GROMACS .gro file of C-alpha atoms in nm:
model
  466
    1MET     CA    1   1.123   1.715   1.291
    2ASN     CA    2   0.898   2.005   1.195
    3MET     CA    3   0.771   1.928   0.849
    4PRO     CA    4   0.674   2.211   0.611
    5SER     CA    5   0.306   2.292   0.591
    6SER     CA    6   0.100   2.159   0.302
    7ASP     CA    7  -0.108   2.478   0.293
    8VAL     CA    8   0.044   2.589  -0.039
    9LEU     CA    9  -0.074   2.266  -0.204
   10PRO     CA   10  -0.448   2.205  -0.163
   11ASP     CA   11  -0.569   1.864  -0.054
   12THR     CA   12  -0.763   1.843  -0.379
   13THR     CA   13  -0.437   1.875  -0.575
   14VAL     CA   14  -0.273   1.605  -0.363
   15ALA     CA   15  -0.568   1.376  -0.423
   16ALA     CA   16  -0.569   1.449  -0.797
   17LEU     CA   17  -0.198   1.370  -0.826
   18ARG     CA   18  -0.244   1.045  -0.634
   19SER     CA   19  -0.534   0.941  -0.859
   20THR     CA   20  -0.347   1.035  -1.177
   21VAL     CA   21  -0.034   0.842  -1.075
   22ASP     CA   22  -0.244   0.536  -0.986
   23SER     CA   23  -0.443   0.546  -1.311
   24ALA     CA   24  -0.129   0.567  -1.524
   25PHE     CA   25   0.070   0.314  -1.321
   26PRO     CA   26  -0.001   0.008  -1.541
   27GLN     CA   27   0.127   0.201  -1.842
   28THR     CA   28   0.429   0.318  -1.643
   29ILE     CA   29   0.518  -0.043  -1.561
   30GLU     CA   30   0.479  -0.157  -1.922
   31GLU     CA   31   0.709   0.120  -2.037
   32LEU     CA   32   0.960   0.026  -1.769
   33LYS     CA   33   0.950  -0.333  -1.894
   34SER     CA   34   1.025  -0.210  -2.246
   35LEU     CA   35   1.333  -0.027  -2.118
   36VAL     CA   36   1.454  -0.332  -1.924
   37ALA     CA   37   1.441  -0.530  -2.250
   38ILE     CA   38   1.722  -0.316  -2.397
   39PRO     CA   39   2.066  -0.441  -2.278
   40GLY     CA   40   2.238  -0.103  -2.288
   41VAL     CA   41   2.576  -0.152  -2.116
   42ALA     CA   42   2.834   0.127  -2.148
   43TRP     CA   43   3.135  -0.106  -2.126
   44ALA     CA   44   3.375  -0.160  -2.415
   45ALA     CA   45   3.300  -0.532  -2.431
   46PHE     CA   46   2.930  -0.473  -2.507
   47ASP     CA   47   2.754  -0.369  -2.826
   48PRO     CA   48   2.731   0.014  -2.832
   49ALA     CA   49   2.432  -0.009  -3.066
   50GLU     CA   50   2.221  -0.130  -2.772
   51LEU     CA   51   2.321   0.179  -2.573
   52ASP     CA   52   2.213   0.397  -2.865
   53ARG     CA   53   1.884   0.205  -2.884
   54SER     CA   54   1.833   0.264  -2.513
   55ALA     CA   55   1.889   0.638  -2.554
   56GLU     CA   56   1.642   0.654  -2.842
   57ALA     CA   57   1.380   0.470  -2.637
   58VAL     CA   58   1.426   0.710  -2.347
   59ALA     CA   59   1.405   1.011  -2.579
   60SER     CA   60   1.076   0.880  -2.718
   61LEU     CA   61   0.934   0.842  -2.367
   62VAL     CA   62   1.046   1.192  -2.275
   63ARG     CA   63   0.869   1.335  -2.580
   64SER     CA   64   0.551   1.164  -2.461
   65THR     CA   65   0.548   1.400  -2.162
   66GLY     CA   66   0.494   1.693  -2.395
   67MET     CA   67   0.853   1.817  -2.376
   68GLU     CA   68   0.955   1.919  -2.727
   69ASP     CA   69   1.321   2.018  -2.683
   70VAL     CA   70   1.467   1.666  -2.656
   71ARG     CA   71   1.827   1.594  -2.757
   72ILE     CA   72   2.069   1.302  -2.750
   73LEU     CA   73   2.414   1.436  -2.670
   74ARG     CA   74   2.754   1.280  -2.609
   75MET     CA   75   3.111   1.387  -2.544
   76ASP     CA   76   3.433   1.254  -2.691
   77ASN     CA   77   3.641   1.040  -2.454
   78ASN     CA   78   3.998   1.033  -2.589
   79GLY     CA   79   3.877   0.949  -2.938
   80THR     CA   80   3.596   0.721  -2.822
   81PRO     CA   81   3.239   0.853  -2.809
   82GLY     CA   82   3.102   0.879  -2.457
   83GLY     CA   83   2.770   0.731  -2.359
   84PRO     CA   84   2.462   0.895  -2.516
   85ALA     CA   85   2.280   1.124  -2.275
   86VAL     CA   86   1.920   1.233  -2.322
   87VAL     CA   87   1.858   1.598  -2.231
   88ALA     CA   88   1.517   1.766  -2.248
   89GLN     CA   89   1.394   2.107  -2.138
   90ARG     CA   90   1.072   2.277  -2.044
   91PRO     CA   91   1.153   2.647  -1.986
   92ALA     CA   92   1.048   2.809  -1.660
   93ALA     CA   93   0.783   3.078  -1.653
   94ALA     CA   94   0.884   3.416  -1.515
   95GLY     CA   95   0.960   3.393  -1.143
   96LYS     CA   96   0.950   3.012  -1.135
   97PRO     CA   97   1.249   2.791  -1.046
   98THR     CA   98   1.401   2.522  -1.267
   99ILE     CA   99   1.445   2.166  -1.145
  100LEU     CA  100   1.683   1.917  -1.305
  101LEU     CA  101   1.581   1.552  -1.286
  102TYR     CA  102   1.873   1.309  -1.323
  103ALA     CA  103   1.880   0.933  -1.380
  104HIS     CA  104   2.082   0.699  -1.603
  105HIS     CA  105   1.970   0.454  -1.871
  106ASP     CA  106   2.283   0.238  -1.893
  107VAL     CA  107   2.295  -0.073  -1.676
  108GLN     CA  108   2.541  -0.313  -1.520
  109PRO     CA  109   2.632  -0.628  -1.718
  110PRO     CA  110   2.401  -0.916  -1.628
  111GLY     CA  111   2.677  -1.140  -1.492
  112GLU     CA  112   2.635  -1.518  -1.482
  113ARG     CA  113   2.302  -1.617  -1.636
  114ASP     CA  114   2.270  -1.924  -1.414
  115LEU     CA  115   2.238  -1.702  -1.106
  116TRP     CA  116   1.921  -1.539  -1.242
  117GLU     CA  117   1.582  -1.696  -1.179
  118SER     CA  118   1.452  -1.536  -1.499
  119ASP     CA  119   1.601  -1.375  -1.809
  120PRO     CA  120   1.774  -1.051  -1.693
  121PHE     CA  121   1.648  -0.863  -1.997
  122ILE     CA  122   1.288  -0.984  -1.989
  123ALA     CA  123   1.120  -0.804  -1.700
  124GLU     CA  124   0.912  -1.046  -1.495
  125GLU     CA  125   0.665  -0.970  -1.216
  126ARG     CA  126   0.674  -1.204  -0.917
  127GLU     CA  127   0.507  -1.148  -0.580
  128GLY     CA  128   0.480  -0.772  -0.613
  129ARG     CA  129   0.829  -0.714  -0.751
  130LEU     CA  130   0.959  -0.657  -1.102
  131TYR     CA  131   1.276  -0.853  -1.182
  132GLY     CA  132   1.532  -0.763  -1.447
  133ARG     CA  133   1.860  -0.585  -1.502
  134GLY     CA  134   1.798  -0.213  -1.461
  135ALA     CA  135   1.445  -0.266  -1.326
  136ALA     CA  136   1.560  -0.076  -1.018
  137ASP     CA  137   1.900   0.074  -1.108
  138ASP     CA  138   1.818   0.300  -1.274
  139LYS     CA  139   1.550   0.260  -1.535
  140ALA     CA  140   1.294   0.288  -1.258
  141GLY     CA  141   1.451   0.626  -1.180
  142ILE     CA  142   1.389   0.731  -1.540
  143MET     CA  143   1.027   0.620  -1.528
  144ALA     CA  144   0.973   0.789  -1.191
  145HIS     CA  145   1.076   1.118  -1.354
  146ILE     CA  146   0.865   1.064  -1.665
  147ALA     CA  147   0.556   0.948  -1.476
  148ALA     CA  148   0.584   1.236  -1.227
  149VAL     CA  149   0.618   1.496  -1.504
  150ARG     CA  150   0.318   1.348  -1.683
  151ALA     CA  151   0.109   1.352  -1.367
  152VAL     CA  152   0.191   1.708  -1.265
  153SER     CA  153   0.140   1.830  -1.623
  154GLU     CA  154  -0.203   1.667  -1.642
  155VAL     CA  155  -0.321   1.791  -1.302
  156LEU     CA  156  -0.181   2.145  -1.313
  157GLY     CA  157  -0.219   2.210  -1.686
  158GLU     CA  158  -0.145   2.573  -1.774
  159ASP     CA  159  -0.071   2.648  -1.408
  160LEU     CA  160   0.254   2.450  -1.437
  161GLY     CA  161   0.522   2.716  -1.479
  162LEU     CA  162   0.805   2.521  -1.320
  163GLY     CA  163   1.109   2.483  -1.539
  164ILE     CA  164   1.197   2.114  -1.586
  165THR     CA  165   1.516   1.971  -1.730
  166LEU     CA  166   1.557   1.597  -1.774
  167PHE     CA  167   1.915   1.467  -1.784
  168ILE     CA  168   1.932   1.091  -1.844
  169GLU     CA  169   2.297   0.986  -1.852
  170GLY     CA  170   2.426   0.693  -2.057
  171GLU     CA  171   2.751   0.590  -1.890
  172GLU     CA  172   2.703   0.601  -1.511
  173GLU     CA  173   2.773   0.232  -1.458
  174ALA     CA  174   3.100   0.275  -1.646
  175GLY     CA  175   3.213   0.546  -1.403
  176SER     CA  176   3.074   0.851  -1.589
  177PRO     CA  177   3.406   0.913  -1.771
  178THR     CA  178   3.279   1.215  -1.968
  179PHE     CA  179   3.041   1.352  -1.704
  180ARG     CA  180   3.253   1.648  -1.593
  181SER     CA  181   3.336   1.754  -1.948
  182PHE     CA  182   2.967   1.714  -2.037
  183LEU     CA  183   2.872   1.952  -1.754
  184GLU     CA  184   3.134   2.203  -1.863
  185GLU     CA  185   3.021   2.187  -2.226
  186HIS     CA  186   2.651   2.219  -2.141
  187ARG     CA  187   2.677   2.427  -1.825
  188GLU     CA  188   2.397   2.669  -1.915
  189LEU     CA  189   2.173   2.403  -2.066
  190LEU     CA  190   2.172   2.210  -1.737
  191ARG     CA  191   2.174   2.505  -1.496
  192SER     CA  192   1.897   2.473  -1.238
  193ASP     CA  193   1.789   2.574  -0.890
  194VAL     CA  194   1.725   2.220  -0.763
  195ILE     CA  195   1.880   1.892  -0.880
  196VAL     CA  196   1.711   1.560  -0.805
  197VAL     CA  197   1.932   1.253  -0.845
  198ALA     CA  198   1.706   0.946  -0.853
  199ASP     CA  199   1.973   0.681  -0.798
  200SER     CA  200   1.956   0.582  -0.433
  201SER     CA  201   1.749   0.368  -0.197
  202ASN     CA  202   1.473   0.400   0.059
  203TRP     CA  203   1.514   0.290   0.420
  204LYS     CA  204   1.301  -0.023   0.387
  205VAL     CA  205   0.972  -0.130   0.234
  206GLY     CA  206   0.713   0.103   0.385
  207VAL     CA  207   0.961   0.368   0.502
  208PRO     CA  208   1.096   0.629   0.258
  209ALA     CA  209   1.433   0.800   0.287
  210LEU     CA  210   1.606   1.112   0.165
  211THR     CA  211   1.974   1.036   0.119
  212THR     CA  212   2.160   1.300   0.315
  213SER     CA  213   2.516   1.174   0.285
  214LEU     CA  214   2.726   0.954   0.060
  215ARG     CA  215   3.073   0.822   0.120
  216GLY     CA  216   3.350   0.917  -0.116
  217LEU     CA  217   3.579   0.667  -0.284
  218VAL     CA  218   3.941   0.604  -0.371
  219ASP     CA  219   4.083   0.287  -0.519
  220GLY     CA  220   4.412   0.163  -0.648
  221VAL     CA  221   4.650  -0.130  -0.687
  222ILE     CA  222   4.908  -0.254  -0.436
  223GLU     CA  223   5.184  -0.474  -0.577
  224VAL     CA  224   5.440  -0.669  -0.376
  225ARG     CA  225   5.768  -0.780  -0.540
  226VAL     CA  226   6.013  -1.017  -0.376
  227LEU     CA  227   6.202  -1.203  -0.654
  228GLU     CA  228   6.326  -1.116  -1.000
  229HIS     CA  229   6.153  -1.427  -1.134
  230ALA     CA  230   5.971  -1.737  -1.011
  231VAL     CA  231   6.182  -2.014  -0.858
  232HIS     CA  232   6.124  -2.373  -0.745
  233SER     CA  233   5.944  -2.380  -0.409
  234GLY     CA  234   6.130  -2.690  -0.297
  235MET     CA  235   6.476  -2.576  -0.396
  236PHE     CA  236   6.444  -2.222  -0.260
  237GLY     CA  237   6.143  -2.214  -0.028
  238GLY     CA  238   6.195  -2.131   0.340
  239PRO     CA  239   6.440  -1.844   0.362
  240VAL     CA  240   6.224  -1.625   0.140
  241LEU     CA  241   5.846  -1.591   0.146
  242ASP     CA  242   5.649  -1.582  -0.178
  243ALA     CA  243   5.480  -1.263  -0.295
  244PRO     CA  244   5.117  -1.376  -0.228
  245THR     CA  245   5.206  -1.456   0.134
  246LEU     CA  246   5.372  -1.118   0.181
  247LEU     CA  247   5.081  -0.945   0.010
  248ALA     CA  248   4.845  -1.120   0.252
  249ARG     CA  249   5.053  -0.999   0.547
  250LEU     CA  250   5.045  -0.644   0.409
  251ILE     CA  251   4.668  -0.657   0.352
  252ALA     CA  252   4.624  -0.776   0.712
  253THR     CA  253   4.774  -0.448   0.838
  254LEU     CA  254   4.495  -0.244   0.679
  255HIS     CA  255   4.252  -0.327   0.964
  256ASP     CA  256   4.280  -0.337   1.343
  257ASP     CA  257   4.192  -0.655   1.533
  258ASP     CA  258   3.833  -0.533   1.570
  259GLY     CA  259   3.800  -0.477   1.195
  260SER     CA  260   3.828  -0.097   1.197
  261VAL     CA  261   4.034   0.060   0.919
  262ALA     CA  262   4.386   0.103   1.061
  263ILE     CA  263   4.515   0.367   0.818
  264GLN     CA  264   4.618   0.683   0.997
  265GLY     CA  265   4.488   1.022   0.883
  266LEU     CA  266   4.139   0.926   0.764
  267VAL     CA  267   3.824   1.110   0.872
  268SER     CA  268   3.601   0.895   1.092
  269ASN     CA  269   3.285   0.998   1.279
  270ASP     CA  270   3.032   0.819   1.498
  271ASP     CA  271   2.748   1.068   1.457
  272ALA     CA  272   2.477   0.902   1.248
  273ASP     CA  273   2.134   1.035   1.350
  274VAL     CA  274   1.953   0.702   1.313
  275ASP     CA  275   2.059   0.347   1.378
  276TYR     CA  276   2.043   0.028   1.177
  277ALA     CA  277   1.928  -0.279   1.370
  278GLU     CA  278   2.188  -0.555   1.359
  279ALA     CA  279   1.930  -0.819   1.268
  280ASP     CA  280   1.815  -0.606   0.973
  281TYR     CA  281   2.171  -0.550   0.857
  282ARG     CA  282   2.255  -0.920   0.876
  283ALA     CA  283   1.945  -1.006   0.674
  284ASP     CA  284   1.993  -0.728   0.417
  285ALA     CA  285   2.365  -0.807   0.367
  286SER     CA  286   2.312  -1.189   0.380
  287VAL     CA  287   2.572  -1.227   0.657
  288LEU     CA  288   2.628  -1.593   0.747
  289ASP     CA  289   2.544  -1.713   1.096
  290GLY     CA  290   2.842  -1.690   1.329
  291VAL     CA  291   3.025  -1.419   1.134
  292GLN     CA  292   3.119  -1.134   1.369
  293LEU     CA  293   3.059  -0.779   1.250
  294ALA     CA  294   3.364  -0.557   1.214
  295GLY     CA  295   3.437  -0.211   1.350
  296THR     CA  296   3.312  -0.008   1.643
  297GLY     CA  297   3.034   0.243   1.702
  298SER     CA  298   2.680   0.229   1.570
  299LEU     CA  299   2.611   0.024   1.260
  300ALA     CA  300   2.481   0.334   1.083
  301SER     CA  301   2.806   0.520   1.145
  302ARG     CA  302   3.009   0.221   1.028
  303LEU     CA  303   2.808   0.231   0.706
  304TRP     CA  304   2.778   0.607   0.650
  305THR     CA  305   3.029   0.819   0.843
  306LYS     CA  306   3.335   0.598   0.883
  307PRO     CA  307   3.581   0.468   0.623
  308ALA     CA  308   3.549   0.113   0.493
  309LEU     CA  309   3.824  -0.069   0.303
  310SER     CA  310   3.780  -0.379   0.090
  311ILE     CA  311   4.009  -0.586  -0.129
  312ILE     CA  312   3.809  -0.631  -0.447
  313GLY     CA  313   4.059  -0.818  -0.665
  314ILE     CA  314   4.379  -1.021  -0.642
  315ASP     CA  315   4.611  -1.122  -0.925
  316ALA     CA  316   4.752  -1.467  -0.852
  317PRO     CA  317   4.738  -1.799  -1.038
  318GLY     CA  318   4.417  -1.990  -0.992
  319VAL     CA  319   4.425  -2.311  -0.790
  320ALA     CA  320   4.362  -2.522  -1.100
  321VAL     CA  321   4.671  -2.387  -1.279
  322SER     CA  322   4.905  -2.342  -0.982
  323SER     CA  323   5.255  -2.491  -0.977
  324ASN     CA  324   5.519  -2.549  -0.709
  325THR     CA  325   5.696  -2.216  -0.751
  326LEU     CA  326   5.766  -1.916  -0.536
  327LEU     CA  327   5.577  -1.636  -0.707
  328PRO     CA  328   5.783  -1.318  -0.751
  329THR     CA  329   5.495  -1.067  -0.757
  330ALA     CA  330   5.135  -1.038  -0.645
  331ARG     CA  331   4.882  -0.757  -0.683
  332ALA     CA  332   4.563  -0.656  -0.510
  333LYS     CA  333   4.309  -0.386  -0.586
  334PHE     CA  334   4.165  -0.199  -0.289
  335SER     CA  335   3.847   0.007  -0.264
  336LEU     CA  336   3.826   0.261   0.020
  337ARG     CA  337   3.497   0.432   0.102
  338LEU     CA  338   3.548   0.773   0.258
  339ALA     CA  339   3.353   0.945   0.533
  340PRO     CA  340   3.187   1.281   0.462
  341GLY     CA  341   3.445   1.555   0.514
  342GLN     CA  342   3.733   1.347   0.375
  343GLU     CA  343   3.939   1.485   0.087
  344PRO     CA  344   4.008   1.201  -0.158
  345GLN     CA  345   4.362   1.318  -0.235
  346LYS     CA  346   4.458   1.305   0.132
  347ALA     CA  347   4.299   0.963   0.169
  348MET     CA  348   4.491   0.826  -0.129
  349ALA     CA  349   4.816   0.963   0.015
  350ALA     CA  350   4.736   0.804   0.352
  351VAL     CA  351   4.688   0.461   0.194
  352GLU     CA  352   5.016   0.492   0.004
  353ARG     CA  353   5.205   0.594   0.320
  354HIS     CA  354   5.058   0.301   0.507
  355VAL     CA  355   5.143   0.029   0.255
  356ARG     CA  356   5.496   0.158   0.195
  357SER     CA  357   5.568   0.183   0.568
  358HIS     CA  358   5.431  -0.168   0.632
  359ALA     CA  359   5.624  -0.349   0.360
  360PRO     CA  360   5.668  -0.703   0.502
  361PHE     CA  361   6.019  -0.851   0.520
  362GLY     CA  362   6.161  -0.564   0.316
  363ALA     CA  363   5.963  -0.652   0.004
  364THR     CA  364   5.931  -0.390  -0.267
  365VAL     CA  365   5.586  -0.232  -0.263
  366MET     CA  366   5.447  -0.056  -0.568
  367PHE     CA  367   5.142   0.167  -0.533
  368THR     CA  368   4.929   0.272  -0.830
  369PRO     CA  369   4.647   0.517  -0.750
  370GLY     CA  370   4.317   0.466  -0.930
  371GLU     CA  371   3.985   0.647  -0.932
  372SER     CA  372   3.865   0.892  -0.669
  373GLY     CA  373   3.539   1.062  -0.581
  374ASN     CA  374   3.432   1.312  -0.316
  375PRO     CA  375   3.182   1.234  -0.041
  376PHE     CA  376   2.856   1.426  -0.024
  377SER     CA  377   2.631   1.566   0.247
  378THR     CA  378   2.324   1.788   0.228
  379ASP     CA  379   2.163   2.043   0.457
  380THR     CA  380   1.808   1.921   0.516
  381THR     CA  381   1.699   2.253   0.665
  382ARG     CA  382   1.705   2.414   0.319
  383PRO     CA  383   1.367   2.465   0.147
  384ALA     CA  384   1.398   2.203  -0.129
  385ALA     CA  385   1.500   1.933   0.118
  386GLN     CA  386   1.208   2.021   0.343
  387ILE     CA  387   0.972   1.998   0.046
  388ALA     CA  388   1.119   1.660  -0.047
  389LEU     CA  389   1.071   1.531   0.308
  390TRP     CA  390   0.710   1.653   0.306
  391ALA     CA  391   0.647   1.484  -0.030
  392LEU     CA  392   0.794   1.153   0.088
  393GLN     CA  393   0.588   1.162   0.408
  394THR     CA  394   0.270   1.245   0.217
  395ALA     CA  395   0.324   0.969  -0.041
  396TRP     CA  396   0.413   0.698   0.210
  397GLY     CA  397   0.199   0.811   0.501
  398THR     CA  398   0.496   0.781   0.735
  399GLN     CA  399   0.784   1.013   0.822
  400ALA     CA  400   1.087   0.985   0.598
  401VAL     CA  401   1.426   0.885   0.735
  402GLU     CA  402   1.721   1.116   0.673
  403ALA     CA  403   1.967   0.844   0.582
  404GLY     CA  404   2.326   0.818   0.482
  405ILE     CA  405   2.433   0.568   0.220
  406GLY     CA  406   2.755   0.370   0.241
  407GLY     CA  407   2.802   0.378  -0.133
  408SER     CA  408   2.940   0.654  -0.352
  409ILE     CA  409   2.806   0.858  -0.642
  410PRO     CA  410   3.123   1.045  -0.743
  411PHE     CA  411   2.959   1.261  -1.010
  412ILE     CA  412   2.755   1.441  -0.743
  413ALA     CA  413   3.077   1.617  -0.644
  414ASP     CA  414   3.097   1.747  -1.001
  415LEU     CA  415   2.742   1.878  -0.974
  416THR     CA  416   2.820   2.060  -0.648
  417GLU     CA  417   3.133   2.218  -0.799
  418VAL     CA  418   2.977   2.326  -1.129
  419TYR     CA  419   2.648   2.438  -0.970
  420PRO     CA  420   2.734   2.547  -0.614
  421GLU     CA  421   2.412   2.748  -0.587
  422ALA     CA  422   2.184   2.449  -0.662
  423GLN     CA  423   2.019   2.239  -0.392
  424ILE     CA  424   2.094   1.872  -0.459
  425LEU     CA  425   1.849   1.604  -0.346
  426VAL     CA  426   1.930   1.234  -0.369
  427THR     CA  427   1.620   1.017  -0.387
  428GLY     CA  428   1.562   0.660  -0.489
  429VAL     CA  429   1.327   0.382  -0.587
  430GLU     CA  430   1.525   0.090  -0.445
  431ASP     CA  431   1.488  -0.091  -0.113
  432PRO     CA  432   1.735  -0.316   0.075
  433ASP     CA  433   1.624  -0.623  -0.125
  434SER     CA  434   1.656  -0.466  -0.471
  435ARG     CA  435   1.999  -0.627  -0.528
  436ALA     CA  436   2.121  -0.361  -0.768
  437HIS     CA  437   2.429  -0.481  -0.962
  438SER     CA  438   2.359  -0.841  -0.856
  439ALA     CA  439   2.165  -1.128  -1.006
  440ASN     CA  440   1.787  -1.108  -0.959
  441GLU     CA  441   1.780  -0.728  -0.937
  442SER     CA  442   1.424  -0.621  -0.861
  443LEU     CA  443   1.190  -0.332  -0.791
  444HIS     CA  444   0.913  -0.333  -0.530
  445LEU     CA  445   0.613  -0.212  -0.730
  446GLY     CA  446   0.425  -0.064  -0.435
  447GLU     CA  447   0.728   0.139  -0.332
  448PHE     CA  448   0.778   0.249  -0.692
  449ASN     CA  449   0.421   0.381  -0.708
  450ARG     CA  450   0.484   0.586  -0.394
  451ALA     CA  451   0.816   0.713  -0.532
  452VAL     CA  452   0.639   0.843  -0.844
  453LEU     CA  453   0.375   1.015  -0.632
  454ALA     CA  454   0.637   1.169  -0.403
  455GLU     CA  455   0.818   1.322  -0.699
  456ALA     CA  456   0.494   1.453  -0.850
  457LEU     CA  457   0.408   1.614  -0.515
  458MET     CA  458   0.753   1.768  -0.493
  459LEU     CA  459   0.723   1.917  -0.842
  460ALA     CA  460   0.381   2.058  -0.758
  461ARG     CA  461   0.511   2.215  -0.435
  462LEU     CA  462   0.808   2.371  -0.611
  463ASN     CA  463   0.573   2.505  -0.877
  464ALA     CA  464   0.356   2.657  -0.603
  465GLY     CA  465   0.654   2.831  -0.451
  466GLY     CA  466   0.717   2.587  -0.160
   0.00000   0.00000   0.00000
């Protein structure tokens, strides 16, 4: 790929930014540790005061960059306050663009404490990684923004005319329920020419990536009904199959024998530009020896440009409390990742058609649609993407991968709809071993340093006019 020239950013500026980021890095890590110590979870079962404390801590850090217009804002969510978002602005000088830097300060619940090797809310350094809930997802994204803004402000001084808006959301891990209404309410406040979403991952340790596509998402609940009420399995079992068995038979129709999604009408492409070595995938996903991989085509396409369907929950009595009865109903929740180009509404309708038409033994099938989110893809030939690729290459010393991500960030679709003129870049501080959302979440500190430098370089290039 032809990378953009660095002529508009002198080597002395690049060197100064690198030195400034390195000098401030110990402080950056200590501040990240202080954020990890705040258990701000935007779920109803958790103390909302911790989420407020998290927002206040972020606002204080943002003020330390020299930005004076710092606000904590929230929207109403059907009578319940939404998560507190931190928004700060540095106005653009005449003729300069404005860049919006997004991250989120809320985190996933810690899960079972016994699975963690250290306290999830006491950040601990071990073998070059920082462990703790939110250390990677996404408090490192916050600190990458703050450290980059500090560095570029120190190096460029009065020459920094770039407009900068920081938008640190407080409910992303809860599904961003008020995100769209927040954008609509604060449309002009957040308007920008370039949007950087620091909530993704790099290719691997030592190789950066610009996320160029994300799969969309639909989910819902499938319920199978076969009896009006439970009956004795000995007295009545045989002529009629219980609901969990019929549900299992229905679930089995969702995939072909090779593991490909069998639902008709879904977009599916085998056109990923780079591949993912099977050995790397098995290691990264902790696949057990002997387990065959599902689907067809390249691994990258199976992860990025093809649909993937999982059953993520089943309602049935646990083994310890089971009894000898034929169960009348059983429910399962599905999660379907959508290929770029897929409309979520059409995908949801396709799933419903499939399960109703494959009702086993005439059982009644109920379908309840759930959440949905659009896929995303970006044009890397546009100027901001080219600048981002140059910055990643310069910071890492190796060419960046243009990578898809199998996961979904549904709110990006809202950004593209509200700000169609903005260039959206999805960057990240994670690597395949970060284990975001899982126990022992961690951040590779060397990669984090390079991520901060890359963002500082990108801001400096945008300030210089690309």
